[in-house]
XYZ file of C-alpha atoms in Angstrom:
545
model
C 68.503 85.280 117.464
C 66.030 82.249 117.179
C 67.882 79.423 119.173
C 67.537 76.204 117.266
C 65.487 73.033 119.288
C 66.593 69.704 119.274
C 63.793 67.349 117.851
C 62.951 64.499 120.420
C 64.824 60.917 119.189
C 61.835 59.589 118.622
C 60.833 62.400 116.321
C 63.671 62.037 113.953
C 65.495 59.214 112.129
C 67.922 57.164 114.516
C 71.565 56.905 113.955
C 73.241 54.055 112.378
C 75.126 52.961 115.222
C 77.625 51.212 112.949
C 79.013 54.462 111.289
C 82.414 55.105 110.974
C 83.462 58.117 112.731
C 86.267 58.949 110.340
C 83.899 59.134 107.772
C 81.622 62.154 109.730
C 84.526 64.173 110.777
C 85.352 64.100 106.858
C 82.063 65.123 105.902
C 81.475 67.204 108.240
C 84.611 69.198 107.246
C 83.477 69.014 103.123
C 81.627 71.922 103.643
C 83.874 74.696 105.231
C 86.490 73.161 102.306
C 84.543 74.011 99.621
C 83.799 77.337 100.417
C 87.631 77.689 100.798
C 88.462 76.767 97.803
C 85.718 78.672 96.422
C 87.195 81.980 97.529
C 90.281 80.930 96.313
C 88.852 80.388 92.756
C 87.328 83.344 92.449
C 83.505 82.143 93.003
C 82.580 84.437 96.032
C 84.370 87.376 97.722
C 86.497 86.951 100.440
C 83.987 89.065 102.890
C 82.448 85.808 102.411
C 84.873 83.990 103.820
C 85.656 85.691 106.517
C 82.029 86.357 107.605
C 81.620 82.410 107.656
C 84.576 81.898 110.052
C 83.503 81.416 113.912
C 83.653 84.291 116.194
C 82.176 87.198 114.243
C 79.298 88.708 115.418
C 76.623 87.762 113.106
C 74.688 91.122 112.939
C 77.767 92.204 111.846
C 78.068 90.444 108.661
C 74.054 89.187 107.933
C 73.988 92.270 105.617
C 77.024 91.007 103.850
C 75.810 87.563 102.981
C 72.446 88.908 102.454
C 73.659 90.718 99.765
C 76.093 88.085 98.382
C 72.890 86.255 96.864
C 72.343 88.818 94.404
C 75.972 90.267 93.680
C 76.743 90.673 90.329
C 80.519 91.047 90.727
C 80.906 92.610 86.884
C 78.256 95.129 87.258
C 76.000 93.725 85.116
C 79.074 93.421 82.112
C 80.259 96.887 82.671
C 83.507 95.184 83.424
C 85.750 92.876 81.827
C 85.996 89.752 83.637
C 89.979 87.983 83.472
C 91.435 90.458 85.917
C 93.894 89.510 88.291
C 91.579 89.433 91.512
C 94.436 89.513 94.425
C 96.188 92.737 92.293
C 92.526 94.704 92.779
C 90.421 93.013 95.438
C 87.676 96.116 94.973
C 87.200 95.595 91.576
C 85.039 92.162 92.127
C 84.263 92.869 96.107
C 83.093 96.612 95.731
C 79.096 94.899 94.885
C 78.942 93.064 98.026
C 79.415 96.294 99.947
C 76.919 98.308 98.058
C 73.167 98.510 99.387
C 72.050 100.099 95.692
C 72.272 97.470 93.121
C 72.893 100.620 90.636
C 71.523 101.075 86.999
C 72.306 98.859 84.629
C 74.638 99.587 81.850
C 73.313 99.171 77.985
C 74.451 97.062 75.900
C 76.168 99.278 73.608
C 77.902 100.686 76.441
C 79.065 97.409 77.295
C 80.424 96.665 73.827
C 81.790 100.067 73.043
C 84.155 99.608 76.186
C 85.111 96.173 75.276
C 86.256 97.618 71.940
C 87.958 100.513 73.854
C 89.861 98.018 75.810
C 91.064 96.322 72.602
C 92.234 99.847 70.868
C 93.819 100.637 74.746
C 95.851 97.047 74.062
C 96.596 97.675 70.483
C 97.668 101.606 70.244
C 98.776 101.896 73.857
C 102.341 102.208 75.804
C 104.598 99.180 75.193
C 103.195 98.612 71.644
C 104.732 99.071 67.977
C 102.127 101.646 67.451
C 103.171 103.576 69.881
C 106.272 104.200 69.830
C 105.663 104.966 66.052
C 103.580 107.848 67.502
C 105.545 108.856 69.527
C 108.409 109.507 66.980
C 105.569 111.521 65.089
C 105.270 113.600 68.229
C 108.561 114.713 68.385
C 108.926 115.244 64.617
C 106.720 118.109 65.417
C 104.502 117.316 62.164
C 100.968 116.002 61.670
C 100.329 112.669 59.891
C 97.323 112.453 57.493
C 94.831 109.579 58.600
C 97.350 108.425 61.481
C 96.854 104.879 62.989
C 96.130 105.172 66.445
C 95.543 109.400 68.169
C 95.809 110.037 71.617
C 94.397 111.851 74.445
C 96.515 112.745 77.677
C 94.837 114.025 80.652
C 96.326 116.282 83.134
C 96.251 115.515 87.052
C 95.987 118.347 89.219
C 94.120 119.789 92.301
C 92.088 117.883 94.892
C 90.939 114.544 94.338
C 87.375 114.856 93.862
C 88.429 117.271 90.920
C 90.918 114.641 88.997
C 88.417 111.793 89.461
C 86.020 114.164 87.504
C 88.182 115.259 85.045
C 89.714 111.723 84.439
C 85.927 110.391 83.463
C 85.262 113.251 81.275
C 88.101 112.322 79.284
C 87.552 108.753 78.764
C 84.024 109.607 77.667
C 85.830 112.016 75.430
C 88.443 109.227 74.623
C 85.261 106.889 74.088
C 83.440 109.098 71.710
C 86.525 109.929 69.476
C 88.130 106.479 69.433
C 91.418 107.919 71.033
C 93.848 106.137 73.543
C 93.459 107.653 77.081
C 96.702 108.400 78.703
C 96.360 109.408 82.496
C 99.368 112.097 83.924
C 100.650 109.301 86.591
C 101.355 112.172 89.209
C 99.593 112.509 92.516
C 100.310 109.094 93.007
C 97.227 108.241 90.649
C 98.736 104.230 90.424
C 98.505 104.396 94.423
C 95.139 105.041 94.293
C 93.223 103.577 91.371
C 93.580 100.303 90.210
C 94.396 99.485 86.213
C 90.882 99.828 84.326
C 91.774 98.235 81.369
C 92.932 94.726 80.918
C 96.762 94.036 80.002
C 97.656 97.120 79.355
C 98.085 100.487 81.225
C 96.053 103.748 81.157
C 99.049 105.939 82.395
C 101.339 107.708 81.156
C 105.160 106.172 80.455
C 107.887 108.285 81.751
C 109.856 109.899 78.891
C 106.775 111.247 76.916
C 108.715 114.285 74.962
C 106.003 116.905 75.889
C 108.684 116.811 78.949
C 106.636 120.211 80.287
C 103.262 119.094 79.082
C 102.260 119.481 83.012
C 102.855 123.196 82.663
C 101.065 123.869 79.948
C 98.760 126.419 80.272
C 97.144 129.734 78.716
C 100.337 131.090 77.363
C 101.010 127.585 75.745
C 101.416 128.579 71.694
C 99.894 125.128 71.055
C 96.811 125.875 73.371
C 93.512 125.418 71.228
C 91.681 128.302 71.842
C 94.604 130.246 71.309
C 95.445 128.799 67.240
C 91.821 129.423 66.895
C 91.551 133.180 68.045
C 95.176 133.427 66.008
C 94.039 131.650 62.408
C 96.379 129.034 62.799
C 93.195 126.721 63.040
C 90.157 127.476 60.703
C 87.152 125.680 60.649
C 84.478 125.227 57.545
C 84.943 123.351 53.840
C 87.312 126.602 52.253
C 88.913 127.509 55.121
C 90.193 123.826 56.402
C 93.500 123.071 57.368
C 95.010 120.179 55.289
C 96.538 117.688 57.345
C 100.285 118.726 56.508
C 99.569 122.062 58.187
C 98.065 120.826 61.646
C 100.068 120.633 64.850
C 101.552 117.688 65.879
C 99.586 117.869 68.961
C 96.696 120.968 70.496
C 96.185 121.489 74.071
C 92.960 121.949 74.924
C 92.226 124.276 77.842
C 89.550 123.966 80.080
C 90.244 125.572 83.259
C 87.908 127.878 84.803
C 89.867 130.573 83.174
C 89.343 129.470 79.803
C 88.614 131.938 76.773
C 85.489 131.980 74.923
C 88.172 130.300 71.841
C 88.558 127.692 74.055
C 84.861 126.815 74.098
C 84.707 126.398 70.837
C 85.844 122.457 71.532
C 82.364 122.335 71.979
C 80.956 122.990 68.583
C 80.839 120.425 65.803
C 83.004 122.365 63.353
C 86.048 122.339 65.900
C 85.223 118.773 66.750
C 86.236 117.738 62.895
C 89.265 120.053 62.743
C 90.911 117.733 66.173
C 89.604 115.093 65.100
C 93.253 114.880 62.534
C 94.795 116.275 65.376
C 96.973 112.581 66.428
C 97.741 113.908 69.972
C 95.914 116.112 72.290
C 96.726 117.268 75.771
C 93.762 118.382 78.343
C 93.622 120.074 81.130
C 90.020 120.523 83.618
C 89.325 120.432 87.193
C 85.721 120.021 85.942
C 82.980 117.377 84.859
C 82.924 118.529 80.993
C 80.208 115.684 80.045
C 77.487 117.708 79.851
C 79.059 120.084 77.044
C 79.622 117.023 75.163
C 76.170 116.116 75.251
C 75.841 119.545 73.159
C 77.915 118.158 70.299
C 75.375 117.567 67.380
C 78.168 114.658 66.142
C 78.055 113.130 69.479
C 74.063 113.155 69.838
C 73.895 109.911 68.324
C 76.527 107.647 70.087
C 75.434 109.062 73.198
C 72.102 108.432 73.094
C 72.913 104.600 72.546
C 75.709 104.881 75.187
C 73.384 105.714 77.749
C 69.899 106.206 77.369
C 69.804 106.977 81.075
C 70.817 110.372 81.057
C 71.126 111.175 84.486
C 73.709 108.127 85.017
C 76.822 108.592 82.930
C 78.924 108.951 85.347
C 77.763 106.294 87.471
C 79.091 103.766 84.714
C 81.762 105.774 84.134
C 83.101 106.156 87.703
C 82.040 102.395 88.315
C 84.417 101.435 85.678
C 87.288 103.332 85.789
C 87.906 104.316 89.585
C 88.392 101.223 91.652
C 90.597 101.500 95.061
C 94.048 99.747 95.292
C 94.523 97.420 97.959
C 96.383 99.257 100.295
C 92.434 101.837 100.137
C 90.564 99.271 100.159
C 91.630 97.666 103.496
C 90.576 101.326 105.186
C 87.338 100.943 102.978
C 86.649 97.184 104.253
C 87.750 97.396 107.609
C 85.905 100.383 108.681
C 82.775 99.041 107.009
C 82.458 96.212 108.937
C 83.265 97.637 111.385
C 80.681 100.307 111.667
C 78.336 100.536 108.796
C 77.684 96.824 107.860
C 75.156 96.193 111.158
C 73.457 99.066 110.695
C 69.789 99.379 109.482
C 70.352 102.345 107.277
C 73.324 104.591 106.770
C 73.040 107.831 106.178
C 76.831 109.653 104.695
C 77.141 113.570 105.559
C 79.562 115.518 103.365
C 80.484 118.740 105.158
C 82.652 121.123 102.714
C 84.379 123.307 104.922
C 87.637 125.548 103.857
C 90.512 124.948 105.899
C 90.621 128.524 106.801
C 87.044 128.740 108.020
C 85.657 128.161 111.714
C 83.094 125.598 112.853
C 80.182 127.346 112.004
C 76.728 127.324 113.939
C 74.674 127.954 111.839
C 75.703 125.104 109.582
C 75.426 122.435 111.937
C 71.740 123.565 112.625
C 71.097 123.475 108.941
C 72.540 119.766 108.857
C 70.139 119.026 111.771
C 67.159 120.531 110.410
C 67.644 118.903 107.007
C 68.138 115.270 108.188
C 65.524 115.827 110.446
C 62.991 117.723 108.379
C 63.104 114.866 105.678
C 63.186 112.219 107.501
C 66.611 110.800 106.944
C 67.262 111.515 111.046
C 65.060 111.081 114.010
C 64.700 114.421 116.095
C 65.788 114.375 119.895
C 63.540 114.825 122.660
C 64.236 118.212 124.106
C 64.604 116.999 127.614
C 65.063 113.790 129.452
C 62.113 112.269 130.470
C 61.121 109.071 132.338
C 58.817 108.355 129.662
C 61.382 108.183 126.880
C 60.472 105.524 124.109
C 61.631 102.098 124.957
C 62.359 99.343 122.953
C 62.347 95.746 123.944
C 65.875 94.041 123.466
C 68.765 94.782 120.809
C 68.142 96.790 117.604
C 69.792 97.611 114.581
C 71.276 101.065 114.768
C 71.245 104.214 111.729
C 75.096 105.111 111.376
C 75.805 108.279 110.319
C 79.004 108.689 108.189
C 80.130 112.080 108.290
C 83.042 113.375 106.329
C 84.627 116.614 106.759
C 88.295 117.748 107.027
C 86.927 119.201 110.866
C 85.584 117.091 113.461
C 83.614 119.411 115.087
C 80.417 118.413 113.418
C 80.007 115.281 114.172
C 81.232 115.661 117.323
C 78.494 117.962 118.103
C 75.828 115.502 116.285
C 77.498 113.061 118.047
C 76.667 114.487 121.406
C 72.865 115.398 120.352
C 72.155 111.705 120.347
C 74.075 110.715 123.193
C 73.082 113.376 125.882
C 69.138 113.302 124.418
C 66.932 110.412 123.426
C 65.493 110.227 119.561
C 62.035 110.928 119.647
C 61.135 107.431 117.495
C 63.589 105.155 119.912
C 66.144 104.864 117.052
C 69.288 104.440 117.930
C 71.797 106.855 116.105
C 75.335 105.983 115.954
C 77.737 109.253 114.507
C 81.022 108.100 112.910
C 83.816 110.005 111.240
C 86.749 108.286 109.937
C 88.980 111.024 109.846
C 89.282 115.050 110.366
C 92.807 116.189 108.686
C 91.498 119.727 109.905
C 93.683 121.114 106.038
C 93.628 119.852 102.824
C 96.904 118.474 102.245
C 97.515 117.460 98.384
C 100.662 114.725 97.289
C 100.787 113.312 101.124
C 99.855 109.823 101.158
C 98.276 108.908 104.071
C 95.786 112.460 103.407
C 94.797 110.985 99.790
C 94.319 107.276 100.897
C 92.160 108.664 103.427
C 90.206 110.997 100.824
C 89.462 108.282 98.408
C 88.412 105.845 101.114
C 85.964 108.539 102.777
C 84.947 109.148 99.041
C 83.757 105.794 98.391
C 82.520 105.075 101.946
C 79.658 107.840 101.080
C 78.841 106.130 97.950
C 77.662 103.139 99.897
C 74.980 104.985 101.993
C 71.600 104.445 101.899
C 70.791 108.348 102.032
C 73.501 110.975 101.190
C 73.640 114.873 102.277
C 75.979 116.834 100.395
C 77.346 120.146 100.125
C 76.714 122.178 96.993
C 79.549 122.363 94.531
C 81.621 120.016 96.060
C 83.595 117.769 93.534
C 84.356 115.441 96.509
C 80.116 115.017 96.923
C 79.481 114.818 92.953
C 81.887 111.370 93.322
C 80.136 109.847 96.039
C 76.476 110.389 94.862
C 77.359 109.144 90.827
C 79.364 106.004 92.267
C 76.625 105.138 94.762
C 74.010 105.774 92.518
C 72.373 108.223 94.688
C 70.419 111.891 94.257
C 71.796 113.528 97.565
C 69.962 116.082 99.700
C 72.269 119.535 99.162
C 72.642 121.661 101.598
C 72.157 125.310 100.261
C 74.896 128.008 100.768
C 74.949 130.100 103.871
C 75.029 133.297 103.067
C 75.596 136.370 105.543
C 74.975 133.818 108.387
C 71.360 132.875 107.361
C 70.187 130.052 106.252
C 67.028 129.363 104.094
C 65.528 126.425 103.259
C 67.975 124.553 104.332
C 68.469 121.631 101.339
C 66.627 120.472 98.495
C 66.661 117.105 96.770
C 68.874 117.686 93.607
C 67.283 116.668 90.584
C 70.108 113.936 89.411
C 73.036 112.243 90.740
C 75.564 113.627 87.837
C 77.996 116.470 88.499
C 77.556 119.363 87.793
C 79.770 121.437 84.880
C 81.167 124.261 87.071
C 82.523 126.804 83.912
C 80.579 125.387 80.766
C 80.121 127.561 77.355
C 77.293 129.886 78.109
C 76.030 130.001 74.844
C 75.392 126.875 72.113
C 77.556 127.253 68.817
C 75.306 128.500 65.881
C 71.988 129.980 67.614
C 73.382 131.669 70.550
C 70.926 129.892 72.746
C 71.076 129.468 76.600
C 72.915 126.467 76.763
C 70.927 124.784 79.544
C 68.054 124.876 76.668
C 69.218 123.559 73.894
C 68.315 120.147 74.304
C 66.011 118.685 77.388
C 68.481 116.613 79.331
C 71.362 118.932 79.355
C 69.891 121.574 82.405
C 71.133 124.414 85.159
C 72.560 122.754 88.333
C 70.450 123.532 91.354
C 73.544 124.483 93.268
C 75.199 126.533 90.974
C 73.080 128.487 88.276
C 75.480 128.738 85.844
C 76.622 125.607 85.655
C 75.255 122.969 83.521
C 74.306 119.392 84.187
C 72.601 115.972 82.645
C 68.954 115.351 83.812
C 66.414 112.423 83.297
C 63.757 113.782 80.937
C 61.219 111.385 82.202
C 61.789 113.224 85.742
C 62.316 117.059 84.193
């Protein structure tokens, strides 16, 4: 650190002898005041604050105020400013942590979500509308042209899984101008913060679908199933007046669903729920890029985000921001060990809880970070000629996150017991290593989210393929990971390529489109087959295709 020299007295402008000393100490303390009460207003985060106090190490925290100069605490209008700051501290303090700026968000995205907010504050719980929905819900009869419709999406499985299927149906929700009602269990309030101003996006106890959790193929209201039955018929002659709809359709899309239930991705079926004032959904999966197959959709999308290959990084930057109580673990270990570094790069190891530390997947985590250059190699022996540098340097963290610690305690070792080959230092972290995947316990899905969103802050990311838990990270952080291919039978490959986008990938998607029986991943040039799993389906940038 350059260490600041006095100018001579007869360099520089003499005291006024006569000066009241009151009046320096006051001035002198102006300064640290207003940045006070600037953090108290709202003007700068309170990193800021902190970082400016004495006593921190100021490697520590240059990165922080470094980036404080450009933060754009709203995402460039993606959110609504008038938020309660000290209820959701991430919400406005998540860009100051964030080494990519991210894409910026059109400007019809920006005002189609301000006019979502207003239908989410006009139809939603708590409101006169509602409740008069509500009563039409238990009536068990449709309403022609009704005032406000509904969509509630199920929570279930891990979290990487309802994080993805919570986004899918908001862009649904978006698209169809319907009120998005989140199932509130798996303590969804305990992790995510409110998304939309004054008003809630979860579900109020008493809804009168008491078992709409359960719901499920055998449900007689399921979709797929009044399609295959004739209860629901598509097409000008055949068209259901609105008397003789449901009061509500479930629409299945597990990875069990029926080639009837696939049909919610073809225009016709679109227009026969679109009178349908309350539907129920269920998916573990990132649908998006079967609605980008919707000919009635083509439109809106294409003005929602002419970026194709960044939906859900404006979705998930909008919706999914970490409660407090997360974002303390999110904060704390960031400065802690990621905000000094020169470059962090986040490993995401998806092991199954029943599975031992494997070999040959370690070496195929060494030989990808080291074959593209996101890690230095190690020398192979110690030497007396090992590279030395000349006084302190800024360190490459590695954040590794897997439910086993066995990985990066082995990494860990590799550049502790043997030099890197450049003179690098590497520093391997891992939060935490639950060892099993524990769902509805607390402290596991605190942890989860926080590890979640501490990858999406990387410079570099590393994934494994198919993970929903990986998908997150890279679309929040704005980042096309390195995936590490499947081992099969013990042997490795190549051992990752560079995917091709940061959006998820659409695990169980219709194979076919609806009227030409085309391959689905070529029907139109943006919608393509995920490099990690074939079948699947996911959005690419045409300029890069």
């Amino acid at each position: 650190m350059a260490v600041m020299k006095t100018k001579p007295a007869a360099e520089g402008k003499r005291c006024c002898p006569g000066i009241n000393t009151k009046l320096v100490a006051f001035l002198l303390t102006v300064p640290s005041l207003i940045v006070f009460l600037g953090g108290r207003n709202g003007e700068q985060p309170a990193v800021e604050i902190e970082a400016a106090m004495p006593g921190r190490d100021p490697e520590a925290v240059s990165f922080l105020q470094r980036k404080t100069a450009h933060d754009d605490r709203l995402l460039g209008g993606l959110l609504a400013d008038g938020f309660d700051q000290k209820s959701c501290h991430s919400r406005h303090q998540s860009a100051v942590y964030r080494r990519n700026a991210g894409r910026q968000p059109s400007h019809h995205l920006i005002s189609k979500l301000r006019s979502h907010e207003a239908l989410q504050r006009r139809c939603g719980p708590g409101t006169a509308a509602y409740t008069n929905a509500l009563e039409q819900l238990k009536s068990g009869r449709s309403v022609a042209s009704p005032e406000c419709r509904y969509l509630v999406s199920i929570s279930y499985r891990g979290l990487g899984n309802r994080i993805l299927a919570a986004a899918s149906a908001f862009l649904y929700a978006l698209l169809t101008d319907r009120v998005l009602l989140v199932d509130p269990s798996h303590m969804t309030d305990e992790l995510f913060c409110e998304p939309f101003p004054n008003t809630t996006w979860l579900l109020p106890p008493g809804f009168p679908l008491f078992n709409y959790q359960s719901f499920y193929l055998d449900t007689p209201e399921r979709f797929g199933r009044m399609r295959e039955d004739g209860v629901l018929r598509t097409g000008v002659t055949n068209g259901s007046a609105p008397a003789e709809l449901p009061a509500f359709a479930y629409i299945h899309l597990d990875y069990n669903q029926t080639d009837h239930d696939k049909l919610f991705f073809c225009d016709d079926d679109q227009r026969v729920l679109r009178d349908i004032q309350w539907l129920v959904m269920r998916t573990d999966s990132y649908i998006v890029p079967g609605l980008f197959l919707v000919k009635a959709f083509e439109e809106e999308l294409d003005g929602l985000f002419p970026e194709r290959d960044a939906v859900f990084h404006h979705l998930g930057r909008y919706l999914f921001h970490p409660t407090n109580q997360v974002w303390g673990l999110i904060a704390r270990y960031y400065r802690a060990h990621l905000a000094s570094a020169r470059r962090v790069v986040g490993i995401q190891v998806r092991v199954f809880p029943w599975e031992a530390e494997s070999p040959e997947i370690l070496e195929q985590i060494k030989t990808c970070t080291q074959n593209e250059r996101l890690l230095p190699a190690v020398l192979d022996e110690v030497e007396d000629d090992e590279p030395a540098v000349a006084g302190a340097q800024q360190p490459t963290a590695v954040l590794v996150t897997s439910l086993k610690a066995w990985y990066s305690d082995k990494m860990k070792e590799m550049y502790w017991e043997r030099a890197a080959a450049d003179g690098r230092v590497v520093v391997v972290e891992q939060p935490s290593h639950e060892e099993t995947q524990r769902y509805n316990v607390r402290s596991h899905e605190h942890k989860a989210w926080a590890e979640v969103y501490l990858l999406s802050v990387a410079d570099m990311l590393v994934t494994t393929g198919q993970s929903t838990f990986g998908y997150v990270a890279q679309g929040l952080g704005g980042l096309k990971p390195w995936v590490l291919h499947h081992v099969a039978n013990g042997t490795v490959g190549w051992p990752c390529s560079r995917d091709v986008s940061m959006e998820p990938c659409f695990h169980v998607p219709p194979q076919y489109d609806c009227k030409r029986r085309e391959d689905a991943g070529l029907v139109v040039p943006h919608v393509r087959h995920c490099g990690d799993l074939p079948a699947g389906l996911k959005l690419v940038d045409r300029r890069e295709w």
